[in-house]
């Protein structure tokens, strides 16, 4: 059974790493390290049966893209090069009003929202014709947050009106749902996370999930915070700073995109602890010396017995795409499994993969070990 | 209902902090921060109804001890001073063959094992006469590890023979069990963790638990490691170093005591991950500038997707006694609850409090969140 | 020989720590640790002969202020309390246009620039009448940067016109120089650092120096950077972040004040290295859990032989006032020595004490060890 | 003018990096980053005119060695491969009594000290015949420390007697001096650092220098410590730990070699500060996940004004060979310059390159900026 993953923002570091990783797994050149569900046996697609395609603003093939991102080792690049060079991104839908710092030439120009949806749908359709099933995963640069639409009717009216409040991520999500293809949002962009599209997904029985992949700092945060709470240790302040030098970092140099990103990182902590942390500061800096490597430094001020203060500092030297790519693959496999099981609408059991888990109205679960339990229960159902 | 906690090593930093904390809670001068079970309502003794007593090699009252340990703030010291000055340690049983670097004057001299047991039992008996129930908690300096005794008969023979393989911690544990008083071991010393005394505790229906309080570095380790495993991130190396300047640190300057301590810190990681970590290094240094403050620095080398390496570094600036004292109190409350419920033998559901959880034969559970679940299930039973 | 130090912003954490420290030195309760010129013997005033006075927006005496700042240990507070309670700040000159987040009641209200200068001069005059010599040191909260005045004539005209471009720090500096009293600026505020007042100081032969005390992060930066240059190690990026919870931190929450502060921290690095560092990022966050404690985290990306990248991370857990107070005292002693020696104008040999050393036109020297040499040469002249 | 550098331990990571770097400089493939004397113009050999040769226990050519060490990027390896494959190590003199954990097949077997000296001298002679001048640099694994010989006569007697107290490093040093070739010791081994060989070098007018290259942690230590002293900040404790995964790390797993290494790292701090630091702890751990990358973590406990404690933590993620190779090259160029200038004996002006600078009797200078001054003065003489 083949599974096609259609990636929005395919040529970025995460998308090319997904494609390279799948190819190297197929060759047996790497093991399944970093893939959380490597040992799960629940009807999900085999990694070797996955095919990667998608859209990007830059027209270069994935071998060229991979060379630029410099994520693969030399040996891995050589092994994957031929396969990657066959993957050419489709023309993307873009809007600099939502991502002002990222633009490219490989896009459908000056088109209406409805024409954009048709274009995306046609791409999805052609992809679906070739594989047993298809999932759309959003890995595009973060958009500034827009307003959500409260009903499908309102959203469709905005499409008809070419409203400036409809962003590209919303168009992709809408087109995927309309094509009966599951949609996962690995970015902080709003995309399907609004009543209008949740309603649409439920109506059509299409699984959707998001948002914002929980890769580095927030992963650690949602692991540590529940344990601090369990020990009765009070969090007096939590300062989180991030250094990031890749295309995502550049996009986040834009203040509105940053605000959208930081917002998704904020809520987890208070939800887990059960009280507001007055001094919870999150910072993200575009810092080029790191390239795709990413660094997080967290300082946690806690107080314990007798009210006495202590500190925990966590310094995570990670690789953005190395952490994100396998999670995006797992999200796609799980969304496809949900489709097989006939489960439409928001897939809350995938919360463990997201910084800001989408829900169908309730409060999200942020504590890592509880999210994990939800997923394990669902997989073994 | 009053609960007397008889502490072995009462005058140490943890014991005095327990006593000071209970007093300050009674006065309403501090809140219940740092006490993991502050909100549990399951028949455990109220903090305000706890009374602290115990043995120590140094004869000074706890106000004098607290001044030396310098754990309390000035304000806290002033508030607790009168009460602390009323607490005078009982004469202790000691043996420099097991803790060569720690010795004091307040001890029963040159006595036989049997006489030592009678002495301890008499102290426990006098304490029991004054409070509704009593628990013994071991907070004494780490002993070098000895050989365990395989049967009660063998152990009792060794008592009769004044065998040099019977350590003070074993004598305290034996005396507590014989007195039908629950026994918790917050140190890495062997104490009750051997077939002989586990058999004895089961036979008499006395709850016992241990060993080595999980306060700082190992707490963090058992929180992070399960999450790394969940994410499929492979641990290539884990280097843990500790700086510690208090009496415990001095005791650990002795190589045999250190070996005993490090051993209890080692097994948790591999048990959680499910594979051996070839480069798992644990170091503890006696470093006086810190006094009772303690610092842990962990460097974790992991590899993820595509086998690529990343690092997590955790720097925990903690206070040994501030972390340990509330856990020791909770262990005592839980052991007393087990006694009320008539549950004798090893209390595995208290694993969350220990670096090396005692079991009645099975492998211990080390993952923090699973340990926590075990405890919550038991408390709400 | 008594030396009176008139402090602008006396009641702040640094000012009260200066006063407490002098008192404790006089009592013999502390040693001369942290005082860089403790062993210098060059005609400077003895620490014991120093008297602290000055202005503050808050009327509370220094004992009350010290209690609030929580810098002293309990023992130190008790020892210094009587003396500190005798020091009452004089009414200050303030202007919320320059420091919008800091305001208090102890100020001369709605007065003209000329009247303010007269008020300050009168305070200085009264202080001078009591001690052998007097120095003014600015420790007030950082003002947003204004425009500098190019000539004394222009500045005096602005005084006459009550120009909104004249800040309180300028008025204090002007008044000090007019009173023939040396003036040192330990803050990033512009104050005397403009042609108009440098001209005035030279004309009257009054020593001046500044600006912005080099206490923590920039101290370390100007120590490390010259060594990196010596080793041929290229700085690809330097990310500096600061957590600060005291009144200074609050003032820096104001964007304009922050900009003024960050600017003074920026130039040192490039001047030392001799090339621009494209990714030199400096951040300061107001983070209350720390109070007067201050934390700096620096990440330095360097490349060496074969162009290969390496990293140095420095984490400085310091105490702002503990580092600043002794330097402010040394600046005052040196300015007084310059006065004794008849040296007016900018005292560049005091560069070692400042983040952004004032010069009389040339480029400042930033490398710590070269600054130190300049000072030693001058002292031993 | 060609300069031949004959390296003891040529096939190690540092030796191969030297050879690769010289080749890449010759090709113009890298810039002079990381070479401290890149801009010095004082009669030293041009980098492009340097030729690398030497001895090693392993017979593989430097291309094979470089592949194993994994220091070069893929591109650098490809560019240097042909040249490196031409460099074949000469048979080495070894003695497992001095370096028990490192042994190989490429050695002269079971020979007498005198025969070993002749063998080394012959290699040097052949090398000298091909280049304008030659320098010997010791980069071999650390030997356990032996006893020093007090006079040349005594040492030569020991040679005659095949004394077990004469180590390989001493034989190389002796042979170099006898061949009138300058000798630099980049390791902690004793080698020429004893009265016997210092006397010999002076007698023959041969420049010698050492010992133990100051690359990472000690470099930072000797930069920071003088600045702490200048600020009057008292060092209460300094804890230094190192993680190292290459062949050097393995050699240091041997306790005696470690003791020798740690000793050279210890003295610098006290010499700079002028007082003993009671809690100065240095640790080196063999930790394989790092390979040639090296990590140092320093924790510095200081106290300042009012005796209050603060902490500085430095985490240096460095690459051992990338830091060491250019320094070893500079040592060779400077020793050759000394030879040209006719300066024999210990070259103290090269102290900046060494952890434990050799002197001709006096105390060594450890402070980095003072060492640098000495070197600059000499170069510009």
Tab-separated table of N, CA and C in Angstrom, chain B residues 74 78 313 315 317, chain C residues 74 78 313 315 317:
chain	number	residue	atom	x	y	z
B	74	UNK	N	17.290	33.694	57.308
B	74	UNK	CA	17.386	34.223	58.657
B	74	UNK	C	16.026	34.250	59.338
B	78	UNK	N	14.872	32.284	62.759
B	78	UNK	CA	14.353	32.950	63.949
B	78	UNK	C	13.006	32.360	64.349
B	313	UNK	N	21.915	19.613	27.351
B	313	UNK	CA	22.685	19.837	28.566
B	313	UNK	C	21.746	20.390	29.630
B	315	UNK	N	21.566	21.816	33.552
B	315	UNK	CA	22.321	22.346	34.683
B	315	UNK	C	21.318	22.649	35.793
B	317	UNK	N	20.765	23.805	39.478
B	317	UNK	CA	21.305	24.452	40.666
B	317	UNK	C	20.275	24.283	41.765
C	74	UNK	N	21.604	39.024	56.165
C	74	UNK	CA	20.940	39.512	57.365
C	74	UNK	C	21.950	40.130	58.330
C	78	UNK	N	22.036	44.005	59.683
C	78	UNK	CA	21.984	44.376	61.098
C	78	UNK	C	23.166	45.275	61.465
C	313	UNK	N	30.164	29.000	25.431
C	313	UNK	CA	28.986	29.517	26.107
C	313	UNK	C	29.385	29.950	27.506
C	315	UNK	N	27.934	31.495	31.106
C	315	UNK	CA	26.751	31.751	31.915
C	315	UNK	C	27.224	32.409	33.209
C	317	UNK	N	26.252	34.059	36.599
C	317	UNK	CA	25.215	34.282	37.616
C	317	UNK	C	25.778	35.276	38.610
